Each structure stands twice: as C-alpha cells, then as structure tokens.
PDB file of C-alpha atoms and ligand atoms in Angstrom:
ATOM      1  CA  UNK K 282      74.165  63.949  36.312  1.00 76.00           C
ATOM      2  CA  UNK K 283      76.816  61.616  34.829  1.00 87.00           C
ATOM      3  CA  UNK K 284      75.985  57.879  34.956  1.00 94.00           C
ATOM      4  CA  UNK K 285      77.518  55.749  37.781  1.00 95.00           C
ATOM      5  CA  UNK K 286      79.352  53.729  35.134  1.00 96.00           C
ATOM      6  CA  UNK K 287      81.080  56.819  33.675  1.00 96.00           C
ATOM      7  CA  UNK K 288      82.014  58.112  37.139  1.00 96.00           C
ATOM      8  CA  UNK K 289      83.312  54.641  38.157  1.00 95.00           C
ATOM      9  CA  UNK K 290      85.489  54.540  35.025  1.00 95.00           C
ATOM     10  CA  UNK K 291      86.746  58.112  35.551  1.00 96.00           C
ATOM     11  CA  UNK K 292      87.721  57.153  39.170  1.00 96.00           C
ATOM     12  CA  UNK K 293      89.760  54.221  37.786  1.00 95.00           C
ATOM     13  CA  UNK K 294      91.378  56.413  35.121  1.00 95.00           C
ATOM     14  CA  UNK K 295      92.326  58.895  37.842  1.00 96.00           C
ATOM     15  CA  UNK K 296      94.143  56.175  39.769  1.00 96.00           C
ATOM     16  CA  UNK K 297      96.231  55.238  36.743  1.00 95.00           C
ATOM     17  CA  UNK K 298      97.147  58.904  35.988  1.00 95.00           C
ATOM     18  CA  UNK K 299      98.228  59.423  39.666  1.00 95.00           C
ATOM     19  CA  UNK K 300      99.935  56.126  40.322  1.00 93.00           C
ATOM     20  CA  UNK K 301     101.131  55.127  36.791  1.00 92.00           C
ATOM     21  CA  UNK K 302     100.466  52.298  34.505  1.00 91.00           C
ATOM     22  CA  UNK K 303      99.457  49.140  36.595  1.00 91.00           C
ATOM     23  CA  UNK K 304     101.389  46.785  34.353  1.00 87.00           C
ATOM     24  CA  UNK K 305     104.573  48.326  35.824  1.00 85.00           C
ATOM     25  CA  UNK K 306     103.541  47.570  39.475  1.00 89.00           C
ATOM     26  CA  UNK K 307     103.947  44.394  41.472  1.00 89.00           C
ATOM     27  CA  UNK K 308     100.788  42.669  42.868  1.00 91.00           C
ATOM     28  CA  UNK K 309     100.314  43.723  46.502  1.00 92.00           C
ATOM     29  CA  UNK K 310     100.118  40.127  47.548  1.00 91.00           C
ATOM     30  CA  UNK K 311     102.433  38.041  45.403  1.00 89.00           C
ATOM     31  CA  UNK K 312     104.786  40.459  43.636  1.00 85.00           C
ATOM     32  CA  UNK K 313     104.217  39.395  40.004  1.00 86.00           C
ATOM     33  CA  UNK K 314     103.148  42.106  37.598  1.00 87.00           C
ATOM     34  CA  UNK K 315      99.682  43.517  38.388  1.00 91.00           C
ATOM     35  CA  UNK K 316      96.738  43.554  35.971  1.00 94.00           C
ATOM     36  CA  UNK K 317      94.408  45.954  37.791  1.00 94.00           C
ATOM     37  CA  UNK K 318      94.043  48.598  40.456  1.00 96.00           C
ATOM     38  CA  UNK K 319      91.722  47.034  43.071  1.00 96.00           C
ATOM     39  CA  UNK K 320      89.558  49.032  45.448  1.00 96.00           C
ATOM     40  CA  UNK K 321      90.416  48.051  49.061  1.00 95.00           C
ATOM     41  CA  UNK K 322      86.817  48.819  50.357  1.00 95.00           C
ATOM     42  CA  UNK K 323      88.200  50.970  53.110  1.00 94.00           C
ATOM     43  CA  UNK K 324      87.095  54.389  52.067  1.00 95.00           C
ATOM     44  CA  UNK K 325      84.465  55.608  54.605  1.00 95.00           C
ATOM     45  CA  UNK K 326      83.091  57.856  51.864  1.00 97.00           C
ATOM     46  CA  UNK K 327      82.802  55.197  49.193  1.00 96.00           C
ATOM     47  CA  UNK K 328      80.052  55.586  46.616  1.00 96.00           C
ATOM     48  CA  UNK K 329      77.613  52.852  45.746  1.00 95.00           C
ATOM     49  CA  UNK K 330      75.191  53.614  42.895  1.00 94.00           C
ATOM     50  CA  UNK K 331      73.381  51.680  40.150  1.00 94.00           C
ATOM     51  CA  UNK K 332      75.388  48.591  41.050  1.00 92.00           C
ATOM     52  CA  UNK K 333      78.844  50.301  40.978  1.00 93.00           C
ATOM     53  CA  UNK K 334      80.986  50.659  44.094  1.00 93.00           C
ATOM     54  CA  UNK K 335      83.942  52.960  44.037  1.00 96.00           C
ATOM     55  CA  UNK K 336      86.131  55.496  45.877  1.00 97.00           C
ATOM     56  CA  UNK K 337      86.816  58.929  44.603  1.00 96.00           C
ATOM     57  CA  UNK K 338      90.153  58.968  46.318  1.00 97.00           C
ATOM     58  CA  UNK K 339      93.117  57.349  44.660  1.00 96.00           C
ATOM     59  CA  UNK K 340      94.652  56.184  48.065  1.00 96.00           C
ATOM     60  CA  UNK K 341      92.217  53.326  48.399  1.00 96.00           C
ATOM     61  CA  UNK K 342      93.439  51.476  45.317  1.00 97.00           C
ATOM     62  CA  UNK K 343      96.251  48.943  45.131  1.00 96.00           C
ATOM     63  CA  UNK K 344      97.831  46.942  42.312  1.00 95.00           C
ATOM     64  CA  UNK K 345      96.844  43.323  42.053  1.00 95.00           C
ATOM     65  CA  UNK K 346      97.296  40.475  39.648  1.00 93.00           C
ATOM     66  CA  UNK K 347      94.093  39.094  38.173  1.00 94.00           C
ATOM     67  CA  UNK K 348      94.022  36.061  40.471  1.00 93.00           C
ATOM     68  CA  UNK K 349      94.424  38.001  43.637  1.00 94.00           C
ATOM     69  CA  UNK K 350      92.046  40.816  42.589  1.00 95.00           C
ATOM     70  CA  UNK K 351      89.346  38.164  42.090  1.00 95.00           C
ATOM     71  CA  UNK K 352      90.210  36.457  45.393  1.00 95.00           C
ATOM     72  CA  UNK K 353      90.046  39.747  47.259  1.00 95.00           C
ATOM     73  CA  UNK K 354      86.693  40.801  45.764  1.00 94.00           C
ATOM     74  CA  UNK K 355      85.226  37.278  46.422  1.00 95.00           C
ATOM     75  CA  UNK K 356      86.312  37.579  50.020  1.00 95.00           C
ATOM     76  CA  UNK K 357      84.551  40.951  50.261  1.00 94.00           C
ATOM     77  CA  UNK K 358      81.285  39.538  48.877  1.00 93.00           C
ATOM     78  CA  UNK K 359      81.436  36.516  51.073  1.00 94.00           C
ATOM     79  CA  UNK K 360      82.661  37.902  54.422  1.00 94.00           C
ATOM     80  CA  UNK K 361      82.234  41.682  54.136  1.00 93.00           C
ATOM     81  CA  UNK K 362      84.522  44.649  54.627  1.00 91.00           C
ATOM     82  CA  UNK K 363      85.691  43.915  58.163  1.00 92.00           C
ATOM     83  CA  UNK K 364      87.302  40.672  57.167  1.00 93.00           C
ATOM     84  CA  UNK K 365      89.385  42.101  54.461  1.00 95.00           C
ATOM     85  CA  UNK K 366      92.570  43.072  56.441  1.00 92.00           C
ATOM     86  CA  UNK K 367      92.792  39.439  57.632  1.00 93.00           C
ATOM     87  CA  UNK K 368      92.062  38.125  54.125  1.00 93.00           C
ATOM     88  CA  UNK K 369      94.883  40.321  52.741  1.00 93.00           C
ATOM     89  CA  UNK K 370      97.307  39.035  55.371  1.00 92.00           C
ATOM     90  CA  UNK K 371      96.327  35.361  54.453  1.00 92.00           C
ATOM     91  CA  UNK K 372      96.781  35.966  50.797  1.00 92.00           C
ATOM     92  CA  UNK K 373     100.258  37.547  51.414  1.00 90.00           C
ATOM     93  CA  UNK K 374     101.197  34.629  53.598  1.00 90.00           C
ATOM     94  CA  UNK K 375     100.069  32.014  51.052  1.00 88.00           C
ATOM     95  CA  UNK K 376     101.930  33.867  48.316  1.00 85.00           C
ATOM     96  CA  UNK K 377     105.118  33.868  50.416  1.00 83.00           C
ATOM     97  CA  UNK K 378     105.051  30.070  50.551  1.00 78.00           C
ATOM     98  CA  UNK K 379     105.266  29.887  46.803  1.00 76.00           C
ATOM     99  CA  UNK K 380     107.627  32.720  46.321  1.00 72.00           C
ATOM    100  CA  UNK K 381     110.667  30.726  45.188  1.00 72.00           C
ATOM    101  CA  UNK K 382     108.608  28.689  42.818  1.00 72.00           C
ATOM    102  CA  UNK K 383     107.022  31.680  41.258  1.00 70.00           C
ATOM    103  CA  UNK K 384     110.261  33.490  40.974  1.00 69.00           C
ATOM    104  CA  UNK K 385     111.741  30.602  39.067  1.00 71.00           C
ATOM    105  CA  UNK K 386     108.850  30.737  36.585  1.00 70.00           C
ATOM    106  CA  UNK K 387     109.139  34.453  36.078  1.00 68.00           C
ATOM    107  CA  UNK K 388     112.938  34.179  35.558  1.00 71.00           C
ATOM    108  CA  UNK K 389     112.504  31.324  33.089  1.00 74.00           C
ATOM    109  CA  UNK K 390     109.916  33.341  31.159  1.00 72.00           C
ATOM    110  CA  UNK K 391     112.194  36.431  31.145  1.00 73.00           C
ATOM    111  CA  UNK K 392     115.148  34.350  29.995  1.00 77.00           C
ATOM    112  CA  UNK K 393     113.112  32.767  27.227  1.00 78.00           C
ATOM    113  CA  UNK K 394     111.853  36.003  25.876  1.00 77.00           C
ATOM    114  CA  UNK K 395     115.408  37.443  26.080  1.00 79.00           C
ATOM    115  CA  UNK K 396     116.742  34.519  24.102  1.00 80.00           C
ATOM    116  CA  UNK K 397     114.018  34.778  21.493  1.00 81.00           C
ATOM    117  CA  UNK K 398     114.813  38.494  21.020  1.00 80.00           C
ATOM    118  CA  UNK K 399     118.542  37.855  20.723  1.00 80.00           C
ATOM    119  CA  UNK K 400     117.915  35.104  18.088  1.00 81.00           C
ATOM    120  CA  UNK K 401     115.585  37.403  16.152  1.00 81.00           C
ATOM    121  CA  UNK K 402     118.246  40.081  16.149  1.00 82.00           C
ATOM    122  CA  UNK K 403     121.032  37.670  15.051  1.00 79.00           C
ATOM    123  CA  UNK K 404     118.918  36.456  12.265  1.00 79.00           C
ATOM    124  CA  UNK K 405     118.275  39.914  10.969  1.00 77.00           C
ATOM    125  CA  UNK K 406     121.919  41.052  11.283  1.00 70.00           C
ATOM    126  CA  UNK K 407     123.186  41.021   7.660  1.00 60.00           C
ATOM    127  CA  UNK K 408     125.973  43.597   8.137  1.00 54.00           C
ATOM    128  CA  UNK K 409     129.264  41.751   8.780  1.00 52.00           C
ATOM    129  CA  UNK K 410     130.543  42.380  12.317  1.00 52.00           C
ATOM    130  CA  UNK K 411     134.140  42.455  11.039  1.00 55.00           C
ATOM    131  CA  UNK K 412     134.778  44.942   8.369  1.00 57.00           C
ATOM    132  CA  UNK K 413     136.462  43.811   5.188  1.00 62.00           C
ATOM    133  CA  UNK K 414     140.170  44.798   5.601  1.00 66.00           C
ATOM    134  CA  UNK K 415     140.684  45.952   2.045  1.00 69.00           C
ATOM    135  CA  UNK K 416     137.572  48.129   1.997  1.00 67.00           C
ATOM    136  CA  UNK K 417     138.430  49.393   5.468  1.00 68.00           C
ATOM    137  CA  UNK K 418     141.881  50.481   4.397  1.00 71.00           C
ATOM    138  CA  UNK K 419     140.449  52.259   1.401  1.00 71.00           C
ATOM    139  CA  UNK K 420     138.064  54.083   3.599  1.00 68.00           C
ATOM    140  CA  UNK K 421     140.807  55.022   5.956  1.00 70.00           C
ATOM    141  CA  UNK K 422     142.922  56.434   3.073  1.00 72.00           C
ATOM    142  CA  UNK K 423     140.028  58.399   1.792  1.00 68.00           C
ATOM    143  CA  UNK K 424     139.516  59.783   5.286  1.00 65.00           C
ATOM    144  CA  UNK K 425     143.177  60.821   5.436  1.00 68.00           C
ATOM    145  CA  UNK K 426     142.923  62.571   2.068  1.00 66.00           C
ATOM    146  CA  UNK K 427     139.715  64.273   3.142  1.00 59.00           C
ATOM    147  CA  UNK K 428     141.444  65.594   6.207  1.00 59.00           C
ATOM    148  CA  UNK K 429     144.599  66.719   4.311  1.00 63.00           C
ATOM    149  CA  UNK K 430     142.750  68.636   1.687  1.00 54.00           C
ATOM    150  CA  UNK K 431     139.590  69.551   3.669  1.00 52.00           C
ATOM    151  CA  UNK K 432     136.436  67.487   3.832  1.00 47.00           C
ATOM    152  CA  UNK K 433     134.565  69.694   1.397  1.00 51.00           C
ATOM    153  CA  UNK K 434     136.833  68.627  -1.517  1.00 57.00           C
ATOM    154  CA  UNK K 435     135.595  64.973  -1.263  1.00 59.00           C
ATOM    155  CA  UNK K 436     132.305  64.562  -2.963  1.00 66.00           C
ATOM    156  CA  UNK K 437     129.385  63.062  -1.026  1.00 62.00           C
ATOM    157  CA  UNK K 438     129.145  60.258  -3.565  1.00 67.00           C
ATOM    158  CA  UNK K 439     132.805  59.304  -2.982  1.00 66.00           C
ATOM    159  CA  UNK K 440     132.231  59.285   0.785  1.00 60.00           C
ATOM    160  CA  UNK K 441     129.042  57.338   0.547  1.00 64.00           C
ATOM    161  CA  UNK K 442     130.524  54.763  -1.771  1.00 68.00           C
ATOM    162  CA  UNK K 443     133.467  54.278   0.540  1.00 62.00           C
ATOM    163  CA  UNK K 444     131.242  53.866   3.569  1.00 58.00           C
ATOM    164  CA  UNK K 445     129.187  51.289   1.756  1.00 60.00           C
ATOM    165  CA  UNK K 446     132.221  49.280   0.850  1.00 60.00           C
ATOM    166  CA  UNK K 447     133.539  49.517   4.425  1.00 53.00           C
ATOM    167  CA  UNK K 448     130.418  48.726   6.325  1.00 55.00           C
ATOM    168  CA  UNK K 449     128.996  46.173   3.948  1.00 53.00           C
ATOM    169  CA  UNK K 450     125.661  48.173   4.016  1.00 47.00           C
ATOM    170  CA  UNK K 451     124.393  47.450   0.632  1.00 42.00           C
TER     171      UNK K 451
HETATM  172 ZN1   ZN X 239      99.041  38.362  42.906  1.00 85.00          ZN
END
C-alpha cells in the first residue's frame, strides 16, 4: 500500500493537472495570484491517514494565496468544518474592503517590472533603429540588381555584406 504522504502528494498533483498551474489563478478570497490549491474540507469521502488529510476528488480544491490558505486552515483547526463557509464569506468580505489598495500595489509592481524590462531591452539594443541612408541605398541597389538578373547571380557573401552594412549588425 502506498504511503499516505505519497497519496496526498499525488492528489495535489492531480489537481494541478486538471485545473492548471495555480500561479495563473486568482486567490479565491482576495484575487491576487494564488500560491496553493487548498482543500476546502467539504468532501464527505475525504481521507485522513497518518496525519494527512486530503480529497481524492479535484473539485474540493480552490486556489488561494499563502496568507488566505493559512487563515482558512487555521479556522478549520480552531472552529471545525461546519464554520468554514462563514469563514470563507468573512475572508472575502475583508478582502473586498482592501481591494482598491491592493489593486494599486499590484499595478505599481507590474508597472515597475515592465519599466525594468524596457530599460534592460533598451540597454541591450546596439542595432541602430534608423538605418544608415548610404548603406541602405547600396542595399536597395543590390536588391534591384538581384531582381533584374535573378537572385542566384548574387553571391551569398555579397548579400550578407550588404545586409550587415544596412542593418548595422556587426
Ligand atoms: Zn488571498
């Protein structure tokens, strides 16, 4: 018989494969990105063995951020299963109060990471954004010649050299 620990872990893995990566889901209570799938303690056929408690069915799991997962599990240990629906409602209500504040934080964080990425890209951009007009004209003429006498008559070296001059890709 497999250990309770390995069955518990397999059950959680199954939830991820059915519902998708939890990091892409909003927390059930507050809407920020979730950290875990939490068991809601409502499965009538839940399994409790060797200190592990879990459900074999994926429908009894929901995405939660670390803070709310902890709060939910604490409420279960303190007040029991029957109190959980009311606890969930209270958590949702409390989160709603701070919604605007949290949204501003998430937006500021997203904006900062966007800016950091743009700056990093700009710093790495060595290719001139405006092509050198002389080189560009030469490339254009070469293209015209290529088309007038057929592309196979232009050597790959010639094309490559022209492209390098034109794009500044050295
Ligand atoms: Zn949350």
